[in-house]
């Protein structure tokens, strides 16, 4: 399979086992913190945590192989929004994932410039 086996993660040692935090490869946003996992090796614990809990929070980009959260995923073409940007007014800020209720030129949360169809050619 193309790409990495799991999304970016951070291991958190816990008395009951290892917890894992999984992060969107594109935005870096925390998507999931798992329950403690017990396994013989950290690698096994990671894969267990990923299969049980992490995986369901992510989408796999079929182009670049990164694991991204729902807001960073263009489900129409099964690619991340980095590989396949939304062509029309984005429903979410591609930078921070804020839901956009009305067309805005800049994200009110993080200030990212929001690209609209044809905007590259206008000015
Ligand atoms: Zn991609
Ligand atoms: Zn934003």
Tab-separated table of N, CA, C and O and ligand atoms in Angstrom:
chain	number	residue	atom	x	y	z
A	1	UNK	N	0.842	-1.196	0.000
A	1	UNK	CA	0.000	0.000	0.000
A	1	UNK	C	0.876	1.244	0.000
A	1	UNK	O	1.892	1.305	0.668
A	2	UNK	N	0.450	2.221	-0.759
A	2	UNK	CA	1.198	3.459	-0.855
A	2	UNK	C	1.047	4.270	0.428
A	2	UNK	O	-0.005	4.276	1.035
A	3	UNK	N	2.105	4.945	0.833
A	3	UNK	CA	2.019	5.832	1.985
A	3	UNK	C	2.338	5.134	3.292
A	3	UNK	O	2.790	4.003	3.321
A	4	UNK	N	2.083	5.841	4.375
A	4	UNK	CA	2.417	5.345	5.699
A	4	UNK	C	1.309	4.438	6.235
A	4	UNK	O	0.158	4.579	5.849
A	5	UNK	N	1.667	3.515	7.134
A	5	UNK	CA	0.645	2.617	7.691
A	5	UNK	C	-0.362	3.337	8.588
A	5	UNK	O	-1.516	2.918	8.680
A	6	UNK	N	0.064	4.390	9.267
A	6	UNK	CA	-0.856	5.127	10.137
A	6	UNK	C	-0.653	6.633	9.951
A	6	UNK	O	0.317	7.062	9.341
A	7	UNK	N	-1.559	7.401	10.528
A	7	UNK	CA	-1.397	8.853	10.542
A	7	UNK	C	-0.265	9.221	11.504
A	7	UNK	O	0.244	8.367	12.230
A	8	UNK	N	0.118	10.490	11.507
A	8	UNK	CA	1.091	10.964	12.492
A	8	UNK	C	0.561	10.660	13.885
A	8	UNK	O	-0.636	10.780	14.126
A	9	UNK	N	1.441	10.289	14.791
A	9	UNK	CA	0.963	9.948	16.121
A	9	UNK	C	1.946	10.363	17.193
A	9	UNK	O	3.109	10.672	16.917
A	10	UNK	N	1.455	10.352	18.424
A	10	UNK	CA	2.282	10.622	19.581
A	10	UNK	C	1.945	9.557	20.617
A	10	UNK	O	0.772	9.269	20.835
A	11	UNK	N	2.965	8.965	21.201
A	11	UNK	CA	2.751	7.940	22.211
A	11	UNK	C	2.689	8.586	23.589
A	11	UNK	O	3.513	9.419	23.928
A	12	UNK	N	1.683	8.199	24.373
A	12	UNK	CA	1.568	8.698	25.739
A	12	UNK	C	1.605	7.495	26.680
A	12	UNK	O	0.702	6.663	26.663
A	13	UNK	N	2.684	7.393	27.470
A	13	UNK	CA	2.796	6.288	28.417
A	13	UNK	C	1.736	6.441	29.499
A	13	UNK	O	1.540	7.528	30.033
A	14	UNK	N	1.032	5.354	29.792
A	14	UNK	CA	-0.044	5.377	30.767
A	14	UNK	C	0.099	4.139	31.636
A	14	UNK	O	0.614	3.121	31.186
A	15	UNK	N	-0.343	4.201	32.870
A	15	UNK	CA	-0.214	3.051	33.771
A	15	UNK	C	-0.874	1.807	33.186
A	15	UNK	O	-0.387	0.693	33.341
A	16	UNK	N	-1.968	1.967	32.481
A	16	UNK	CA	-2.701	0.831	31.942
A	16	UNK	C	-2.221	0.384	30.574
A	16	UNK	O	-2.794	-0.524	29.983
A	17	UNK	N	-1.184	0.990	30.056
A	17	UNK	CA	-0.716	0.652	28.710
A	17	UNK	C	-0.320	1.921	27.994
A	17	UNK	O	-0.225	2.984	28.603
A	18	UNK	N	-0.098	1.825	26.708
A	18	UNK	CA	0.258	3.016	25.936
A	18	UNK	C	-0.973	3.600	25.254
A	18	UNK	O	-1.710	2.888	24.591
A	19	UNK	N	-1.147	4.887	25.424
A	19	UNK	CA	-2.179	5.588	24.661
A	19	UNK	C	-1.532	6.210	23.439
A	19	UNK	O	-0.350	6.535	23.456
A	20	UNK	N	-2.326	6.410	22.415
A	20	UNK	CA	-1.811	7.067	21.226
A	20	UNK	C	-2.718	8.225	20.857
A	20	UNK	O	-3.930	8.141	20.986
A	21	UNK	N	-2.085	9.299	20.414
A	21	UNK	CA	-2.825	10.407	19.835
A	21	UNK	C	-2.543	10.404	18.349
A	21	UNK	O	-1.386	10.321	17.950
A	22	UNK	N	-3.584	10.480	17.548
A	22	UNK	CA	-3.401	10.506	16.104
A	22	UNK	C	-3.744	11.882	15.560
A	22	UNK	O	-4.747	12.485	15.957
A	23	UNK	N	-2.917	12.337	14.638
A	23	UNK	CA	-3.054	13.692	14.098
A	23	UNK	C	-3.251	13.649	12.583
A	23	UNK	O	-2.646	12.820	11.894
A	24	UNK	N	-4.060	14.581	12.097
A	24	UNK	CA	-4.250	14.734	10.654
A	24	UNK	C	-2.905	15.081	10.012
A	24	UNK	O	-2.226	16.007	10.459
A	25	UNK	N	-2.526	14.347	8.967
A	25	UNK	CA	-1.249	14.598	8.300
A	25	UNK	C	-1.206	15.954	7.605
A	25	UNK	O	-0.139	16.478	7.302
A	26	UNK	N	-2.367	16.506	7.313
A	26	UNK	CA	-2.404	17.756	6.561
A	26	UNK	C	-2.508	18.973	7.478
A	26	UNK	O	-1.719	19.892	7.385
A	27	UNK	N	-3.474	18.965	8.386
A	27	UNK	CA	-3.669	20.134	9.240
A	27	UNK	C	-2.899	20.028	10.549
A	27	UNK	O	-2.657	21.020	11.217
A	28	UNK	N	-2.528	18.813	10.934
A	28	UNK	CA	-1.854	18.626	12.212
A	28	UNK	C	-2.811	18.612	13.393
A	28	UNK	O	-2.392	18.523	14.540
A	29	UNK	N	-4.121	18.694	13.100
A	29	UNK	CA	-5.112	18.723	14.168
A	29	UNK	C	-5.234	17.352	14.829
A	29	UNK	O	-5.171	16.322	14.159
A	30	UNK	N	-5.417	17.358	16.140
A	30	UNK	CA	-5.627	16.116	16.873
A	30	UNK	C	-6.994	15.541	16.507
A	30	UNK	O	-8.009	16.207	16.610
A	31	UNK	N	-7.010	14.283	16.051
A	31	UNK	CA	-8.276	13.682	15.633
A	31	UNK	C	-8.770	12.645	16.622
A	31	UNK	O	-9.962	12.394	16.705
A	32	UNK	N	-7.873	12.057	17.397
A	32	UNK	CA	-8.285	10.935	18.227
A	32	UNK	C	-7.245	10.641	19.293
A	32	UNK	O	-6.053	10.689	19.031
A	33	UNK	N	-7.695	10.371	20.523
A	33	UNK	CA	-6.827	9.859	21.582
A	33	UNK	C	-7.379	8.499	21.984
A	33	UNK	O	-8.541	8.395	22.340
A	34	UNK	N	-6.570	7.470	21.886
A	34	UNK	CA	-7.081	6.113	22.101
A	34	UNK	C	-7.093	5.725	23.572
A	34	UNK	O	-6.464	6.382	24.413
A	35	UNK	N	-7.785	4.655	23.860
A	35	UNK	CA	-7.722	4.022	25.171
A	35	UNK	C	-6.330	3.385	25.308
A	35	UNK	O	-5.663	3.139	24.307
A	36	UNK	N	-5.901	3.110	26.552
A	36	UNK	CA	-4.608	2.446	26.726
A	36	UNK	C	-4.591	1.080	26.028
A	36	UNK	O	-5.571	0.363	26.065
A	37	UNK	N	-3.471	0.773	25.391
A	37	UNK	CA	-3.323	-0.487	24.664
A	37	UNK	C	-2.154	-1.256	25.253
A	37	UNK	O	-1.094	-0.700	25.486
A	38	UNK	N	-2.380	-2.544	25.488
A	38	UNK	CA	-1.273	-3.391	25.952
A	38	UNK	C	-0.821	-4.297	24.822
A	38	UNK	O	-1.637	-4.951	24.179
A	39	UNK	N	0.480	-4.321	24.584
A	39	UNK	CA	1.043	-5.208	23.562
A	39	UNK	C	2.497	-5.439	23.906
A	39	UNK	O	3.072	-4.744	24.738
A	40	UNK	N	3.123	-6.434	23.253
A	40	UNK	CA	4.503	-6.788	23.564
A	40	UNK	C	5.486	-5.699	23.155
A	40	UNK	O	6.474	-5.450	23.827
A	41	UNK	N	5.223	-5.058	22.034
A	41	UNK	CA	6.133	-4.018	21.555
A	41	UNK	C	5.346	-2.742	21.251
A	41	UNK	O	4.134	-2.807	21.003
A	42	UNK	N	6.026	-1.593	21.266
A	42	UNK	CA	5.353	-0.333	20.918
A	42	UNK	C	4.758	-0.371	19.512
A	42	UNK	O	3.707	0.217	19.264
A	43	UNK	N	5.426	-1.087	18.591
A	43	UNK	CA	4.919	-1.182	17.215
A	43	UNK	C	3.577	-1.908	17.176
A	43	UNK	O	2.655	-1.502	16.480
A	44	UNK	N	3.500	-3.011	17.937
A	44	UNK	CA	2.242	-3.760	17.981
A	44	UNK	C	1.140	-2.932	18.634
A	44	UNK	O	-0.003	-2.955	18.200
A	45	UNK	N	1.512	-2.225	19.703
A	45	UNK	CA	0.534	-1.380	20.390
A	45	UNK	C	0.000	-0.310	19.439
A	45	UNK	O	-1.202	-0.039	19.401
A	46	UNK	N	0.896	0.257	18.661
A	46	UNK	CA	0.500	1.289	17.702
A	46	UNK	C	-0.515	0.732	16.702
A	46	UNK	O	-1.556	1.336	16.457
A	47	UNK	N	-0.212	-0.424	16.128
A	47	UNK	CA	-1.104	-0.976	15.113
A	47	UNK	C	-2.455	-1.368	15.714
A	47	UNK	O	-3.498	-1.210	15.088
A	48	UNK	N	-2.425	-1.898	16.932
A	48	UNK	CA	-3.679	-2.235	17.620
A	48	UNK	C	-4.525	-0.981	17.837
A	48	UNK	O	-5.722	-0.948	17.551
A	49	UNK	N	-3.879	0.067	18.367
A	49	UNK	CA	-4.588	1.323	18.647
A	49	UNK	C	-5.142	1.917	17.353
A	49	UNK	O	-6.256	2.446	17.302
A	50	UNK	N	-4.347	1.816	16.300
A	50	UNK	CA	-4.757	2.354	15.008
A	50	UNK	C	-5.977	1.600	14.463
A	50	UNK	O	-6.952	2.198	14.028
A	51	UNK	N	-5.916	0.265	14.502
A	51	UNK	CA	-7.016	-0.532	13.947
A	51	UNK	C	-8.290	-0.396	14.767
A	51	UNK	O	-9.388	-0.301	14.225
A	52	UNK	N	-8.145	-0.384	16.097
A	52	UNK	CA	-9.325	-0.329	16.969
A	52	UNK	C	-9.992	1.034	16.950
A	52	UNK	O	-11.204	1.140	16.945
A	53	UNK	N	-9.177	2.091	17.008
A	53	UNK	CA	-9.769	3.415	17.223
A	53	UNK	C	-9.335	4.493	16.236
A	53	UNK	O	-10.138	5.277	15.781
A	54	UNK	N	-8.037	4.525	15.920
A	54	UNK	CA	-7.528	5.625	15.102
A	54	UNK	C	-8.077	5.649	13.689
A	54	UNK	O	-8.553	6.680	13.207
A	55	UNK	N	-8.043	4.481	13.052
A	55	UNK	CA	-8.361	4.366	11.626
A	55	UNK	C	-9.699	5.013	11.243
A	55	UNK	O	-9.820	5.648	10.199
A	56	UNK	N	-10.700	4.832	12.082
A	56	UNK	CA	-12.046	5.302	11.732
A	56	UNK	C	-12.167	6.828	11.684
A	56	UNK	O	-13.136	7.361	11.162
A	57	UNK	N	-11.178	7.528	12.228
A	57	UNK	CA	-11.216	8.994	12.214
A	57	UNK	C	-10.508	9.582	10.991
A	57	UNK	O	-10.434	10.785	10.839
A	58	UNK	N	-9.976	8.701	10.145
A	58	UNK	CA	-9.142	9.194	9.052
A	58	UNK	C	-9.585	8.686	7.681
A	58	UNK	O	-10.255	7.672	7.567
A	59	UNK	N	-9.161	9.409	6.681
A	59	UNK	CA	-9.351	9.023	5.290
A	59	UNK	C	-7.985	8.943	4.633
A	59	UNK	O	-7.106	9.754	4.907
A	60	UNK	N	-7.823	7.972	3.755
A	60	UNK	CA	-6.536	7.760	3.115
A	60	UNK	C	-6.538	8.400	1.740
A	60	UNK	O	-7.348	8.051	0.885
A	61	UNK	N	-5.634	9.356	1.522
A	61	UNK	CA	-5.537	9.977	0.205
A	61	UNK	C	-4.928	8.977	-0.766
A	61	UNK	O	-3.840	8.458	-0.527
A	62	UNK	N	-5.634	8.725	-1.859
A	62	UNK	CA	-5.163	7.729	-2.821
A	62	UNK	C	-4.059	8.269	-3.720
A	62	UNK	O	-3.497	7.532	-4.510
A	63	UNK	N	-3.784	9.554	-3.598
A	63	UNK	CA	-2.730	10.136	-4.424
A	63	UNK	C	-1.396	10.225	-3.676
A	63	UNK	O	-0.398	9.683	-4.125
A	64	UNK	N	-1.403	10.894	-2.528
A	64	UNK	CA	-0.141	11.094	-1.816
A	64	UNK	C	0.050	10.119	-0.657
A	64	UNK	O	1.132	10.031	-0.088
A	65	UNK	N	-1.016	9.385	-0.290
A	65	UNK	CA	-0.893	8.366	0.740
A	65	UNK	C	-0.980	8.881	2.159
A	65	UNK	O	-0.776	8.132	3.102
A	66	UNK	N	-1.293	10.182	2.334
A	66	UNK	CA	-1.392	10.707	3.684
A	66	UNK	C	-2.746	10.372	4.300
A	66	UNK	O	-3.724	10.137	3.597
A	67	UNK	N	-2.769	10.352	5.630
A	67	UNK	CA	-4.013	10.129	6.371
A	67	UNK	C	-4.542	11.473	6.830
A	67	UNK	O	-3.844	12.188	7.549
A	68	UNK	N	-5.750	11.807	6.433
A	68	UNK	CA	-6.295	13.119	6.771
A	68	UNK	C	-7.682	12.989	7.389
A	68	UNK	O	-8.405	12.024	7.129
A	69	UNK	N	-8.045	13.978	8.220
A	69	UNK	CA	-9.365	13.980	8.853
A	69	UNK	C	-10.430	14.334	7.812
A	69	UNK	O	-10.120	14.758	6.705
A	70	UNK	N	-11.696	14.150	8.203
A	70	UNK	CA	-12.808	14.334	7.258
A	70	UNK	C	-12.799	15.701	6.576
A	70	UNK	O	-13.075	15.809	5.386
A	71	UNK	N	-12.490	16.760	7.342
A	71	UNK	CA	-12.553	18.103	6.772
A	71	UNK	C	-11.427	18.361	5.774
A	71	UNK	O	-11.492	19.304	5.002
A	72	UNK	N	-10.404	17.522	5.798
A	72	UNK	CA	-9.271	17.695	4.888
A	72	UNK	C	-9.341	16.710	3.729
A	72	UNK	O	-8.350	16.493	3.035
A	73	UNK	N	-10.518	16.120	3.530
A	73	UNK	CA	-10.648	15.045	2.549
A	73	UNK	C	-11.705	15.391	1.518
A	73	UNK	O	-12.828	15.750	1.857
A	74	UNK	N	-11.328	15.286	0.265
A	74	UNK	CA	-12.275	15.491	-0.823
A	74	UNK	C	-12.795	14.112	-1.225
A	74	UNK	O	-12.168	13.391	-1.992
A	75	UNK	N	-13.950	13.746	-0.657
A	75	UNK	CA	-14.471	12.388	-0.821
A	75	UNK	C	-14.872	12.098	-2.266
A	75	UNK	O	-14.925	10.948	-2.677
A	76	UNK	N	-15.157	13.141	-3.041
A	76	UNK	CA	-15.573	12.941	-4.434
A	76	UNK	C	-14.492	12.214	-5.239
A	76	UNK	O	-14.791	11.405	-6.108
A	77	UNK	N	-13.242	12.535	-4.959
A	77	UNK	CA	-12.149	11.934	-5.725
A	77	UNK	C	-11.236	11.075	-4.849
A	77	UNK	O	-10.222	10.568	-5.307
A	78	UNK	N	-11.603	10.941	-3.573
A	78	UNK	CA	-10.838	10.123	-2.627
A	78	UNK	C	-9.387	10.584	-2.511
A	78	UNK	O	-8.459	9.788	-2.472
A	79	UNK	N	-9.226	11.907	-2.466
A	79	UNK	CA	-7.897	12.487	-2.268
A	79	UNK	C	-7.987	13.591	-1.222
A	79	UNK	O	-9.043	14.176	-1.020
A	80	UNK	N	-6.821	13.907	-0.596
A	80	UNK	CA	-6.812	14.987	0.386
A	80	UNK	C	-6.978	16.331	-0.338
A	80	UNK	O	-6.766	16.411	-1.549
A	81	UNK	N	-7.352	17.367	0.396
A	81	UNK	CA	-7.621	18.655	-0.251
A	81	UNK	C	-6.334	19.325	-0.733
A	81	UNK	O	-6.378	20.305	-1.466
A	82	UNK	N	-5.192	18.801	-0.328
A	82	UNK	CA	-3.929	19.297	-0.852
A	82	UNK	C	-3.743	18.801	-2.289
A	82	UNK	O	-3.281	19.527	-3.159
A	83	UNK	N	-4.133	17.570	-2.539
A	83	UNK	CA	-4.023	16.981	-3.881
A	83	UNK	C	-5.208	17.385	-4.752
A	83	UNK	O	-5.076	17.550	-5.960
A	84	UNK	N	-6.370	17.525	-4.142
A	84	UNK	CA	-7.588	17.836	-4.891
A	84	UNK	C	-8.376	18.929	-4.174
A	84	UNK	O	-9.334	18.650	-3.477
A	85	UNK	N	-7.935	20.191	-4.324
A	85	UNK	CA	-8.628	21.298	-3.645
A	85	UNK	C	-10.084	21.400	-4.109
A	85	UNK	O	-10.383	21.089	-5.256
A	86	UNK	N	-10.954	21.816	-3.200
A	86	UNK	CA	-12.339	22.036	-3.580
A	86	UNK	C	-12.409	23.107	-4.655
A	86	UNK	O	-11.725	24.132	-4.561
A	87	UNK	N	-13.222	22.872	-5.646
A	87	UNK	CA	-13.260	23.821	-6.756
A	87	UNK	C	-14.201	24.981	-6.491
A	87	UNK	O	-14.000	26.081	-6.961
A	88	UNK	N	-15.223	24.730	-5.732
A	88	UNK	CA	-16.176	25.799	-5.450
A	88	UNK	C	-15.876	26.406	-4.087
A	88	UNK	O	-14.839	26.138	-3.502
A	89	UNK	N	-16.768	27.217	-3.592
A	89	UNK	CA	-16.577	27.821	-2.286
A	89	UNK	C	-16.354	26.722	-1.258
A	89	UNK	O	-17.167	25.815	-1.148
A	90	UNK	N	-15.238	26.761	-0.558
A	90	UNK	CA	-14.974	25.687	0.398
A	90	UNK	C	-15.969	25.693	1.543
A	90	UNK	O	-16.398	26.748	1.995
A	91	UNK	N	-16.347	24.521	1.990
A	91	UNK	CA	-17.258	24.408	3.127
A	91	UNK	C	-16.497	24.513	4.437
A	91	UNK	O	-17.060	24.797	5.470
A	92	UNK	N	-15.201	24.248	4.355
A	92	UNK	CA	-14.371	24.303	5.553
A	92	UNK	C	-13.075	25.032	5.231
A	92	UNK	O	-12.597	24.976	4.108
A	93	UNK	N	-12.528	25.703	6.229
A	93	UNK	CA	-11.211	26.305	6.055
A	93	UNK	C	-10.189	25.178	5.885
A	93	UNK	O	-10.118	24.282	6.715
A	94	UNK	N	-9.407	25.205	4.815
A	94	UNK	CA	-8.423	24.136	4.609
A	94	UNK	C	-7.272	24.200	5.607
A	94	UNK	O	-6.522	23.254	5.751
A	95	UNK	N	-7.140	25.338	6.280
A	95	UNK	CA	-6.040	25.509	7.227
A	95	UNK	C	-6.371	24.942	8.598
A	95	UNK	O	-5.641	24.146	9.140
A	96	UNK	N	-7.518	25.352	9.148
A	96	UNK	CA	-7.826	24.964	10.526
A	96	UNK	C	-9.069	24.100	10.628
A	96	UNK	O	-9.377	23.569	11.684
A	97	UNK	N	-9.807	23.959	9.526
A	97	UNK	CA	-10.970	23.082	9.558
A	97	UNK	C	-12.245	23.750	10.033
A	97	UNK	O	-13.275	23.095	10.192
A	98	UNK	N	-12.225	25.087	10.248
A	98	UNK	CA	-13.419	25.801	10.688
A	98	UNK	C	-14.514	25.679	9.627
A	98	UNK	O	-14.257	25.834	8.443
A	99	UNK	N	-15.741	25.407	10.072
A	99	UNK	CA	-16.853	25.340	9.138
A	99	UNK	C	-17.234	26.751	8.711
A	99	UNK	O	-17.347	27.638	9.550
A	100	UNK	N	-17.410	26.961	7.421
A	100	UNK	CA	-17.693	28.295	6.905
A	100	UNK	C	-19.177	28.402	6.577
A	100	UNK	O	-19.673	27.691	5.712
A	101	UNK	N	-19.858	29.282	7.282
A	101	UNK	CA	-21.304	29.407	7.086
A	101	UNK	C	-21.622	30.283	5.885
A	101	UNK	O	-22.590	30.070	5.185
A	102	UNK	N	-20.785	31.284	5.635
A	102	UNK	CA	-21.015	32.154	4.493
A	102	UNK	C	-19.689	32.345	3.764
A	102	UNK	O	-18.630	32.148	4.341
A	103	UNK	N	-19.756	32.733	2.484
A	103	UNK	CA	-18.508	32.927	1.745
A	103	UNK	C	-17.647	34.001	2.403
A	103	UNK	O	-18.099	35.116	2.630
A	104	UNK	N	-16.439	33.648	2.731
A	104	UNK	CA	-15.525	34.609	3.346
A	104	UNK	C	-14.219	34.579	2.564
A	104	UNK	O	-13.819	33.547	2.065
A	105	UNK	N	-13.588	35.723	2.490
A	105	UNK	CA	-12.321	35.776	1.759
A	105	UNK	C	-11.176	35.266	2.639
A	105	UNK	O	-10.242	34.656	2.155
A	106	UNK	N	-11.297	35.534	3.915
A	106	UNK	CA	-10.301	35.041	4.855
A	106	UNK	C	-11.001	34.297	5.987
A	106	UNK	O	-12.092	34.702	6.411
A	107	UNK	N	-10.377	33.265	6.473
A	107	UNK	CA	-10.945	32.508	7.586
A	107	UNK	C	-10.969	33.392	8.826
A	107	UNK	O	-9.959	34.000	9.180
A	108	UNK	N	-12.126	33.447	9.500
A	108	UNK	CA	-12.244	34.309	10.673
A	108	UNK	C	-11.535	33.723	11.884
A	108	UNK	O	-11.314	34.404	12.871
A	109	UNK	N	-11.177	32.455	11.798
A	109	UNK	CA	-10.521	31.827	12.942
A	109	UNK	C	-9.001	31.911	12.849
A	109	UNK	O	-8.346	32.341	13.772
A	110	UNK	N	-8.450	31.506	11.707
A	110	UNK	CA	-6.989	31.454	11.604
A	110	UNK	C	-6.424	32.465	10.615
A	110	UNK	O	-5.213	32.635	10.527
A	111	UNK	N	-7.302	33.133	9.855
A	111	UNK	CA	-6.831	34.162	8.942
A	111	UNK	C	-6.320	33.650	7.607
A	111	UNK	O	-5.807	34.424	6.799
A	112	UNK	N	-6.454	32.360	7.359
A	112	UNK	CA	-5.978	31.798	6.089
A	112	UNK	C	-6.778	32.365	4.931
A	112	UNK	O	-7.979	32.608	5.046
A	113	UNK	N	-6.101	32.576	3.813
A	113	UNK	CA	-6.802	33.042	2.621
A	113	UNK	C	-7.567	31.874	2.019
A	113	UNK	O	-7.027	30.789	1.842
A	114	UNK	N	-8.824	32.097	1.722
A	114	UNK	CA	-9.651	31.037	1.175
A	114	UNK	C	-9.724	31.197	-0.330
A	114	UNK	O	-10.030	32.254	-0.834
A	115	UNK	N	-9.405	30.153	-1.025
A	115	UNK	CA	-9.331	30.226	-2.478
A	115	UNK	C	-10.664	29.848	-3.108
A	115	UNK	O	-11.268	28.848	-2.761
A	116	UNK	N	-11.083	30.659	-4.025
A	116	UNK	CA	-12.304	30.358	-4.751
A	116	UNK	C	-11.965	29.997	-6.182
A	116	UNK	O	-10.889	30.299	-6.671
A	117	UNK	N	-12.916	29.394	-6.839
A	117	UNK	CA	-12.716	28.982	-8.225
A	117	UNK	C	-12.327	30.182	-9.072
A	117	UNK	O	-12.992	31.205	-9.036
A	118	UNK	N	-11.243	30.077	-9.808
A	118	UNK	CA	-10.832	31.153	-10.698
A	118	UNK	C	-10.099	32.284	-10.016
A	118	UNK	O	-9.647	33.207	-10.680
A	119	UNK	N	-9.962	32.229	-8.702
A	119	UNK	CA	-9.372	33.357	-7.992
A	119	UNK	C	-7.903	33.554	-8.383
A	119	UNK	O	-7.378	34.641	-8.279
A	120	UNK	N	-7.260	32.491	-8.829
A	120	UNK	CA	-5.859	32.615	-9.200
A	120	UNK	C	-5.674	33.465	-10.456
A	120	UNK	O	-4.613	33.996	-10.705
A	121	UNK	N	-6.731	33.538	-11.254
A	121	UNK	CA	-6.594	34.215	-12.531
A	121	UNK	C	-7.165	35.645	-12.516
A	121	UNK	O	-6.978	36.380	-13.445
A	122	UNK	N	-7.861	35.993	-11.424
A	122	UNK	CA	-8.548	37.271	-11.381
A	122	UNK	C	-7.605	38.467	-11.273
A	122	UNK	O	-7.749	39.446	-11.958
A	123	UNK	N	-6.632	38.359	-10.383
A	123	UNK	CA	-5.792	39.529	-10.190
A	123	UNK	C	-4.309	39.247	-10.327
A	123	UNK	O	-3.883	38.603	-11.236
B	1	LIG	ZN1	-3.080	13.821	-0.973
B	2	LIG	ZN1	-9.014	28.737	9.318
